[in-house]
Amino acid sequence: MSRSAHPAGPRHADVLPEGHYTAPPTDLNALDAKVWSRTVARNADGAVTVGGIEVARLAEEFGTPAYILDESDFRARCRAWAHAFGPDADVFYAGKAFLSRAVVRWLKEEGLNLDVCSGGELTCALDAGMPAERIAFHGNNKTVAEIERAVTVGVGRIVLDSFQEIARVAHVAQRLGKRQRVQIRVTVGVEAHTHEFIATAHEDQKFGIALAGGEAAEAVRRALALDGLELIGIHSHIGSQIFDMAGFEVSARRVVGLLAAVRDEHGVELPEIDLGGGLGIAYTSDDDPREPHEIAKALGDIVTRECEAAGLATPRISVEPGRAIVGPSAFTLYEVGTIKPLEGLRTYVSVDGGMSDNIRTALYDAEYSVALVSRASDAEPMLVRVVGKHCESGDIVVRDAFLPSDLAPGDLIAVPATGAYCRSMASNYNHALRPPVVAVRDGQARVIVRRETEEDLLRLDVG
Ligand code: LLP
């Protein structure tokens, strides 16, 4: 839509500039259950509550910006995944999405396993009491120290990512007098329909060992020959924020193809396959994610069918959802500061956080939605861009959204579906203090990761 043809300003649906949006929603007070965690609701006064607590109370007690994590929602998603896959499969929560000691305890209680990809995540997991055998250790460049630690504590599996790592882990295990359970991560050559930076199954990237050209078969050969390793299966992770099951189906088919080739060559049936994580969630009302039971059925069916065709016993399947569990469970609560209407364009709404607490918009062009949560409003919708307080123009939290035109400094707004890869990728850019994570459940709120303080910043700066 050309702006010059519609010079009247940004507040009406027929004069909107170009952007990633459709029409303004009919009811700005409505909270789409697709993007908000389960206990989020608007009370009779129009204020939004989570876990039975008004967000304004949370802002008062814990400050803004803050990540508000709905514990019941998180636990319900864990249970849904565990139940969907059942006792003959394993669900590993991908800790990179968001990890804290409280979350590890919830995972443990809900019967999930944990995927870690660094020594730091491993420390967090062990410190919070996750049994080592329920931990999978990932990474394309694990240090020898990390490998030693993982083998020593007895992690349930190390996912091998290169030929060098096969030798390295075998060597460490042998030196420590252990036999380490491992999987080999393969790249299956699938083009996942997602942002380039979060697609991982095409061949021209850093992860895994290619199936094509026989490299993965060679990796299996080497792993089977080494005493320090017990090869339990093959791993594939095709990327993240994926809605289309077709990529997983191709991946499953190719991984089963490798299992059949291994059986033919070595007479060994590897007992497990891991199909990774990457299941998409709704960031806006336009997204339509699959439910865990649909995913479990689709993956289970394809693996069973392919194995039957190849004459293999069906292996134990594991999956590693991160975003699909924690993503929808949290929102970021901000206070509105400066509001700058740009005539004929849009209104810039500045909040007290920004790219330091959510880098995803800048990094992946991610889309988010936003709502006024401290009160309801019947004012007309205005097209807004929610921006942060950092010193760069790419500091955008929500590129295009609608908020009521009576929005004022001091109002609270919230961006839903920020549970995954927001706190875990947060930075101190401009010496910003990383926000706390506040867990809310049944009318109780408690800090599970506290807000950084200026003393925290100075403590690292040794002068
Ligand atoms: N398993 C493996 C081996 C992975 O590499 C990942 C994500 C997962 C599981 C979990 O994927 P999920 O279900 O959470 O999509 N920072 C990016 C995402 C990077 C994901 C890296 N690996 C983002 O903010 O979208």
PDB file of N, CA and C and ligand atoms in Angstrom, residues 81 92-98 115-117 138-139 159 161 185 194-195 197-200 207 235-242 248 274-281 283 319-327 358-360 363-364 366 368 420-422 424-425, ligand 1:
ATOM      1  N   TRP A  81       3.969 -33.595  26.213  1.00  0.00           N
ATOM      2  CA  TRP A  81       4.999 -34.234  25.376  1.00  0.00           C
ATOM      3  C   TRP A  81       5.296 -35.648  25.882  1.00  0.00           C
ATOM      4  N   PHE A  92      13.590 -35.305  25.544  1.00  0.00           N
ATOM      5  CA  PHE A  92      14.677 -34.515  26.128  1.00  0.00           C
ATOM      6  C   PHE A  92      14.329 -33.045  25.919  1.00  0.00           C
ATOM      7  N   TYR A  93      14.170 -32.307  26.997  1.00  0.00           N
ATOM      8  CA  TYR A  93      13.956 -30.859  26.882  1.00  0.00           C
ATOM      9  C   TYR A  93      15.297 -30.222  26.477  1.00  0.00           C
ATOM     10  N   ALA A  94      15.285 -29.373  25.462  1.00  0.00           N
ATOM     11  CA  ALA A  94      16.521 -28.722  25.003  1.00  0.00           C
ATOM     12  C   ALA A  94      16.791 -27.498  25.879  1.00  0.00           C
ATOM     13  N   GLY A  95      17.759 -27.640  26.759  1.00  0.00           N
ATOM     14  CA  GLY A  95      18.025 -26.614  27.767  1.00  0.00           C
ATOM     15  C   GLY A  95      18.462 -25.279  27.187  1.00  0.00           C
ATOM     16  N   LYS A  96      18.965 -25.282  25.954  1.00  0.00           N
ATOM     17  CA  LYS A  96      19.423 -24.010  25.370  1.00  0.00           C
ATOM     18  C   LYS A  96      18.274 -23.020  25.238  1.00  0.00           C
ATOM     19  N   ALA A  97      17.039 -23.516  25.162  1.00  0.00           N
ATOM     20  CA  ALA A  97      15.888 -22.608  25.017  1.00  0.00           C
ATOM     21  C   ALA A  97      15.733 -21.746  26.268  1.00  0.00           C
ATOM     22  N   PHE A  98      15.819 -22.367  27.410  1.00  0.00           N
ATOM     23  CA  PHE A  98      15.892 -21.653  28.692  1.00  0.00           C
ATOM     24  C   PHE A  98      16.192 -22.656  29.790  1.00  0.00           C
ATOM     25  N   ASP A 115      18.548 -32.170  27.403  1.00  0.00           N
ATOM     26  CA  ASP A 115      19.652 -32.018  26.438  1.00  0.00           C
ATOM     27  C   ASP A 115      20.433 -30.770  26.814  1.00  0.00           C
ATOM     28  N   VAL A 116      21.740 -30.938  27.038  1.00  0.00           N
ATOM     29  CA  VAL A 116      22.604 -29.784  27.324  1.00  0.00           C
ATOM     30  C   VAL A 116      23.645 -29.673  26.221  1.00  0.00           C
ATOM     31  N   CYS A 117      24.168 -28.469  26.017  1.00  0.00           N
ATOM     32  CA  CYS A 117      25.145 -28.324  24.932  1.00  0.00           C
ATOM     33  C   CYS A 117      26.368 -27.534  25.365  1.00  0.00           C
ATOM     34  N   HIS A 138      25.376 -32.399  23.934  1.00  0.00           N
ATOM     35  CA  HIS A 138      25.475 -32.009  22.530  1.00  0.00           C
ATOM     36  C   HIS A 138      26.573 -31.002  22.308  1.00  0.00           C
ATOM     37  N   GLY A 139      26.797 -30.677  21.045  1.00  0.00           N
ATOM     38  CA  GLY A 139      27.700 -29.565  20.713  1.00  0.00           C
ATOM     39  C   GLY A 139      28.634 -29.946  19.591  1.00  0.00           C
ATOM     40  N   VAL A 159      26.326 -36.892  22.102  1.00  0.00           N
ATOM     41  CA  VAL A 159      25.996 -36.902  20.678  1.00  0.00           C
ATOM     42  C   VAL A 159      27.225 -36.438  19.909  1.00  0.00           C
ATOM     43  N   ASP A 161      29.639 -35.310  16.953  1.00  0.00           N
ATOM     44  CA  ASP A 161      29.334 -34.364  15.889  1.00  0.00           C
ATOM     45  C   ASP A 161      30.387 -34.328  14.776  1.00  0.00           C
ATOM     46  N   ARG A 185      25.518 -37.728  15.272  1.00  0.00           N
ATOM     47  CA  ARG A 185      24.606 -36.761  14.652  1.00  0.00           C
ATOM     48  C   ARG A 185      24.895 -36.699  13.156  1.00  0.00           C
ATOM     49  N   THR A 194      12.802 -22.664   7.295  1.00  0.00           N
ATOM     50  CA  THR A 194      12.930 -21.777   8.439  1.00  0.00           C
ATOM     51  C   THR A 194      14.051 -20.807   8.147  1.00  0.00           C
ATOM     52  N   HIS A 195      14.343 -19.911   9.066  1.00  0.00           N
ATOM     53  CA  HIS A 195      15.419 -18.936   8.838  1.00  0.00           C
ATOM     54  C   HIS A 195      16.759 -19.655   8.660  1.00  0.00           C
ATOM     55  N   PHE A 197      19.698 -19.146   9.657  1.00  0.00           N
ATOM     56  CA  PHE A 197      20.553 -19.315  10.831  1.00  0.00           C
ATOM     57  C   PHE A 197      20.084 -20.437  11.752  1.00  0.00           C
ATOM     58  N   ILE A 198      18.846 -20.878  11.610  1.00  0.00           N
ATOM     59  CA  ILE A 198      18.375 -21.936  12.510  1.00  0.00           C
ATOM     60  C   ILE A 198      17.976 -23.206  11.754  1.00  0.00           C
ATOM     61  N   ALA A 199      18.460 -23.336  10.512  1.00  0.00           N
ATOM     62  CA  ALA A 199      18.280 -24.584   9.754  1.00  0.00           C
ATOM     63  C   ALA A 199      19.578 -25.375   9.889  1.00  0.00           C
ATOM     64  N   THR A 200      19.467 -26.671  10.135  1.00  0.00           N
ATOM     65  CA  THR A 200      20.692 -27.427  10.455  1.00  0.00           C
ATOM     66  C   THR A 200      20.856 -28.749   9.721  1.00  0.00           C
ATOM     67  N   PHE A 207      27.173 -28.377  11.635  1.00  0.00           N
ATOM     68  CA  PHE A 207      26.763 -29.490  12.499  1.00  0.00           C
ATOM     69  C   PHE A 207      26.798 -30.840  11.790  1.00  0.00           C
ATOM     70  N   HIS A 235      21.397 -39.652  15.404  1.00  0.00           N
ATOM     71  CA  HIS A 235      20.703 -38.417  15.770  1.00  0.00           C
ATOM     72  C   HIS A 235      20.594 -37.501  14.561  1.00  0.00           C
ATOM     73  N   SER A 236      19.438 -36.832  14.448  1.00  0.00           N
ATOM     74  CA  SER A 236      19.273 -35.832  13.387  1.00  0.00           C
ATOM     75  C   SER A 236      18.438 -34.681  13.927  1.00  0.00           C
ATOM     76  N   HIS A 237      18.902 -33.474  13.719  1.00  0.00           N
ATOM     77  CA  HIS A 237      18.111 -32.284  14.106  1.00  0.00           C
ATOM     78  C   HIS A 237      18.075 -31.388  12.877  1.00  0.00           C
ATOM     79  N   ILE A 238      16.879 -31.141  12.334  1.00  0.00           N
ATOM     80  CA  ILE A 238      16.845 -30.478  11.021  1.00  0.00           C
ATOM     81  C   ILE A 238      16.735 -28.956  11.108  1.00  0.00           C
ATOM     82  N   GLY A 239      16.470 -28.409  12.281  1.00  0.00           N
ATOM     83  CA  GLY A 239      16.367 -26.950  12.377  1.00  0.00           C
ATOM     84  C   GLY A 239      15.316 -26.574  13.389  1.00  0.00           C
ATOM     85  N   SER A 240      14.947 -25.296  13.405  1.00  0.00           N
ATOM     86  CA  SER A 240      14.045 -24.823  14.445  1.00  0.00           C
ATOM     87  C   SER A 240      12.902 -23.994  13.882  1.00  0.00           C
ATOM     88  N   GLN A 241      11.826 -23.912  14.675  1.00  0.00           N
ATOM     89  CA  GLN A 241      10.614 -23.168  14.305  1.00  0.00           C
ATOM     90  C   GLN A 241      10.072 -23.718  12.975  1.00  0.00           C
ATOM     91  N   ILE A 242       9.881 -25.034  12.965  1.00  0.00           N
ATOM     92  CA  ILE A 242       9.411 -25.735  11.767  1.00  0.00           C
ATOM     93  C   ILE A 242       7.968 -26.196  11.993  1.00  0.00           C
ATOM     94  N   PHE A 248      10.683 -33.634   8.788  1.00  0.00           N
ATOM     95  CA  PHE A 248      10.931 -34.684   9.786  1.00  0.00           C
ATOM     96  C   PHE A 248      10.750 -36.066   9.160  1.00  0.00           C
ATOM     97  N   ASP A 274      17.202 -40.473  17.353  1.00  0.00           N
ATOM     98  CA  ASP A 274      16.784 -39.200  17.944  1.00  0.00           C
ATOM     99  C   ASP A 274      16.496 -38.249  16.796  1.00  0.00           C
ATOM    100  N   LEU A 275      15.278 -37.728  16.760  1.00  0.00           N
ATOM    101  CA  LEU A 275      14.899 -36.861  15.639  1.00  0.00           C
ATOM    102  C   LEU A 275      14.998 -35.373  15.987  1.00  0.00           C
ATOM    103  N   GLY A 276      15.640 -35.063  17.107  1.00  0.00           N
ATOM    104  CA  GLY A 276      15.926 -33.667  17.430  1.00  0.00           C
ATOM    105  C   GLY A 276      14.705 -32.891  17.877  1.00  0.00           C
ATOM    106  N   GLY A 277      14.873 -31.578  17.881  1.00  0.00           N
ATOM    107  CA  GLY A 277      13.770 -30.691  18.270  1.00  0.00           C
ATOM    108  C   GLY A 277      13.355 -29.879  17.069  1.00  0.00           C
ATOM    109  N   GLY A 278      12.909 -28.660  17.328  1.00  0.00           N
ATOM    110  CA  GLY A 278      12.640 -27.757  16.204  1.00  0.00           C
ATOM    111  C   GLY A 278      11.184 -27.502  15.897  1.00  0.00           C
ATOM    112  N   LEU A 279      10.277 -28.048  16.712  1.00  0.00           N
ATOM    113  CA  LEU A 279       8.854 -27.876  16.404  1.00  0.00           C
ATOM    114  C   LEU A 279       8.426 -26.432  16.666  1.00  0.00           C
ATOM    115  N   GLY A 280       7.732 -25.889  15.701  1.00  0.00           N
ATOM    116  CA  GLY A 280       7.372 -24.479  15.740  1.00  0.00           C
ATOM    117  C   GLY A 280       6.273 -24.172  16.763  1.00  0.00           C
ATOM    118  N   ILE A 281       6.255 -22.927  17.216  1.00  0.00           N
ATOM    119  CA  ILE A 281       5.190 -22.453  18.122  1.00  0.00           C
ATOM    120  C   ILE A 281       4.525 -21.230  17.506  1.00  0.00           C
ATOM    121  N   TYR A 283       3.902 -17.536  17.465  1.00  0.00           N
ATOM    122  CA  TYR A 283       4.338 -16.224  17.955  1.00  0.00           C
ATOM    123  C   TYR A 283       3.257 -15.184  17.696  1.00  0.00           C
ATOM    124  N   VAL A 319      13.080 -37.335  21.127  1.00  0.00           N
ATOM    125  CA  VAL A 319      12.912 -36.008  20.540  1.00  0.00           C
ATOM    126  C   VAL A 319      13.436 -34.979  21.543  1.00  0.00           C
ATOM    127  N   GLU A 320      13.726 -33.776  21.038  1.00  0.00           N
ATOM    128  CA  GLU A 320      14.361 -32.766  21.889  1.00  0.00           C
ATOM    129  C   GLU A 320      13.692 -31.399  21.747  1.00  0.00           C
ATOM    130  N   PRO A 321      12.443 -31.285  22.118  1.00  0.00           N
ATOM    131  CA  PRO A 321      11.790 -29.973  21.995  1.00  0.00           C
ATOM    132  C   PRO A 321      12.292 -29.008  23.061  1.00  0.00           C
ATOM    133  N   GLY A 322      12.601 -27.798  22.660  1.00  0.00           N
ATOM    134  CA  GLY A 322      12.958 -26.754  23.616  1.00  0.00           C
ATOM    135  C   GLY A 322      11.889 -25.686  23.551  1.00  0.00           C
ATOM    136  N   ARG A 323      11.871 -24.993  22.401  1.00  0.00           N
ATOM    137  CA  ARG A 323      10.922 -23.901  22.186  1.00  0.00           C
ATOM    138  C   ARG A 323       9.478 -24.334  22.412  1.00  0.00           C
ATOM    139  N   ALA A 324       9.123 -25.545  21.934  1.00  0.00           N
ATOM    140  CA  ALA A 324       7.719 -25.969  21.994  1.00  0.00           C
ATOM    141  C   ALA A 324       7.261 -26.179  23.436  1.00  0.00           C
ATOM    142  N   ILE A 325       8.207 -26.338  24.358  1.00  0.00           N
ATOM    143  CA  ILE A 325       7.816 -26.467  25.763  1.00  0.00           C
ATOM    144  C   ILE A 325       7.848 -25.108  26.464  1.00  0.00           C
ATOM    145  N   VAL A 326       8.973 -24.432  26.397  1.00  0.00           N
ATOM    146  CA  VAL A 326       9.082 -23.210  27.228  1.00  0.00           C
ATOM    147  C   VAL A 326       8.656 -21.938  26.492  1.00  0.00           C
ATOM    148  N   GLY A 327       8.659 -21.987  25.164  1.00  0.00           N
ATOM    149  CA  GLY A 327       8.367 -20.762  24.402  1.00  0.00           C
ATOM    150  C   GLY A 327       7.047 -20.124  24.792  1.00  0.00           C
ATOM    151  N   ASN A 358      15.550  -9.500  24.080  1.00  0.00           N
ATOM    152  CA  ASN A 358      14.981 -10.281  22.971  1.00  0.00           C
ATOM    153  C   ASN A 358      15.717  -9.906  21.685  1.00  0.00           C
ATOM    154  N   ILE A 359      16.698 -10.728  21.347  1.00  0.00           N
ATOM    155  CA  ILE A 359      17.520 -10.455  20.155  1.00  0.00           C
ATOM    156  C   ILE A 359      16.887 -11.098  18.911  1.00  0.00           C
ATOM    157  N   ARG A 360      15.821 -11.868  19.106  1.00  0.00           N
ATOM    158  CA  ARG A 360      15.312 -12.699  18.017  1.00  0.00           C
ATOM    159  C   ARG A 360      14.733 -11.878  16.857  1.00  0.00           C
ATOM    160  N   LEU A 363      17.776 -10.589  14.996  1.00  0.00           N
ATOM    161  CA  LEU A 363      18.640 -11.643  14.447  1.00  0.00           C
ATOM    162  C   LEU A 363      17.951 -12.507  13.396  1.00  0.00           C
ATOM    163  N   TYR A 364      16.692 -12.832  13.618  1.00  0.00           N
ATOM    164  CA  TYR A 364      16.008 -13.763  12.708  1.00  0.00           C
ATOM    165  C   TYR A 364      14.802 -13.125  12.024  1.00  0.00           C
ATOM    166  N   ALA A 366      12.275 -12.264  13.511  1.00  0.00           N
ATOM    167  CA  ALA A 366      11.164 -12.991  14.148  1.00  0.00           C
ATOM    168  C   ALA A 366       9.971 -12.063  14.342  1.00  0.00           C
ATOM    169  N   TYR A 368       6.528 -11.135  16.502  1.00  0.00           N
ATOM    170  CA  TYR A 368       5.899 -11.283  17.817  1.00  0.00           C
ATOM    171  C   TYR A 368       4.604 -10.507  17.821  1.00  0.00           C
ATOM    172  N   ALA A 420      11.356 -18.988  25.085  1.00  0.00           N
ATOM    173  CA  ALA A 420      12.502 -19.693  24.494  1.00  0.00           C
ATOM    174  C   ALA A 420      13.446 -18.708  23.823  1.00  0.00           C
ATOM    175  N   TYR A 421      14.722 -18.873  24.066  1.00  0.00           N
ATOM    176  CA  TYR A 421      15.783 -18.133  23.372  1.00  0.00           C
ATOM    177  C   TYR A 421      15.693 -16.627  23.571  1.00  0.00           C
ATOM    178  N   CYS A 422      15.078 -16.174  24.640  1.00  0.00           N
ATOM    179  CA  CYS A 422      15.121 -14.736  24.941  1.00  0.00           C
ATOM    180  C   CYS A 422      16.022 -14.528  26.146  1.00  0.00           C
ATOM    181  N   SER A 424      17.793 -16.819  27.469  1.00  0.00           N
ATOM    182  CA  SER A 424      19.028 -17.585  27.246  1.00  0.00           C
ATOM    183  C   SER A 424      19.960 -16.878  26.264  1.00  0.00           C
ATOM    184  N   MET A 425      19.433 -15.976  25.425  1.00  0.00           N
ATOM    185  CA  MET A 425      20.297 -15.237  24.493  1.00  0.00           C
ATOM    186  C   MET A 425      20.408 -13.765  24.901  1.00  0.00           C
TER     187      MET A 425
HETATM  188  N1  LLP B   1      18.211 -30.426  19.608  1.00  0.00           N
HETATM  189  C1  LLP B   1      19.286 -29.882  19.024  1.00  0.00           C
HETATM  190  C2  LLP B   1      20.399 -30.743  18.670  1.00  0.00           C
HETATM  191  C3  LLP B   1      19.344 -28.508  18.772  1.00  0.00           C
HETATM  192  O1  LLP B   1      20.416 -27.993  18.191  1.00  0.00           O
HETATM  193  C4  LLP B   1      18.240 -27.700  19.134  1.00  0.00           C
HETATM  194  C5  LLP B   1      18.272 -26.265  18.882  1.00  0.00           C
HETATM  195  C6  LLP B   1      17.144 -28.294  19.756  1.00  0.00           C
HETATM  196  C7  LLP B   1      17.156 -29.666  19.967  1.00  0.00           C
HETATM  197  C8  LLP B   1      15.945 -27.517  20.211  1.00  0.00           C
HETATM  198  O2  LLP B   1      15.301 -26.853  19.193  1.00  0.00           O
HETATM  199  P1  LLP B   1      13.875 -26.176  19.487  1.00  0.00           P
HETATM  200  O3  LLP B   1      12.875 -27.271  19.734  1.00  0.00           O
HETATM  201  O4  LLP B   1      14.020 -25.326  20.680  1.00  0.00           O
HETATM  202  O5  LLP B   1      13.617 -25.385  18.257  1.00  0.00           O
HETATM  203  N2  LLP B   1      18.253 -19.333  18.887  1.00  0.00           N
HETATM  204  C9  LLP B   1      17.363 -19.825  17.861  1.00  0.00           C
HETATM  205  C10 LLP B   1      17.169 -21.306  17.931  1.00  0.00           C
HETATM  206  C11 LLP B   1      18.472 -22.083  17.861  1.00  0.00           C
HETATM  207  C12 LLP B   1      18.221 -23.526  18.090  1.00  0.00           C
HETATM  208  C13 LLP B   1      19.472 -24.287  18.208  1.00  0.00           C
HETATM  209  N3  LLP B   1      19.287 -25.679  18.428  1.00  0.00           N
HETATM  210  C14 LLP B   1      16.025 -19.090  17.980  1.00  0.00           C
HETATM  211  O6  LLP B   1      15.897 -18.207  18.816  1.00  0.00           O
HETATM  212  O7  LLP B   1      15.104 -19.350  17.219  1.00  0.00           O
END
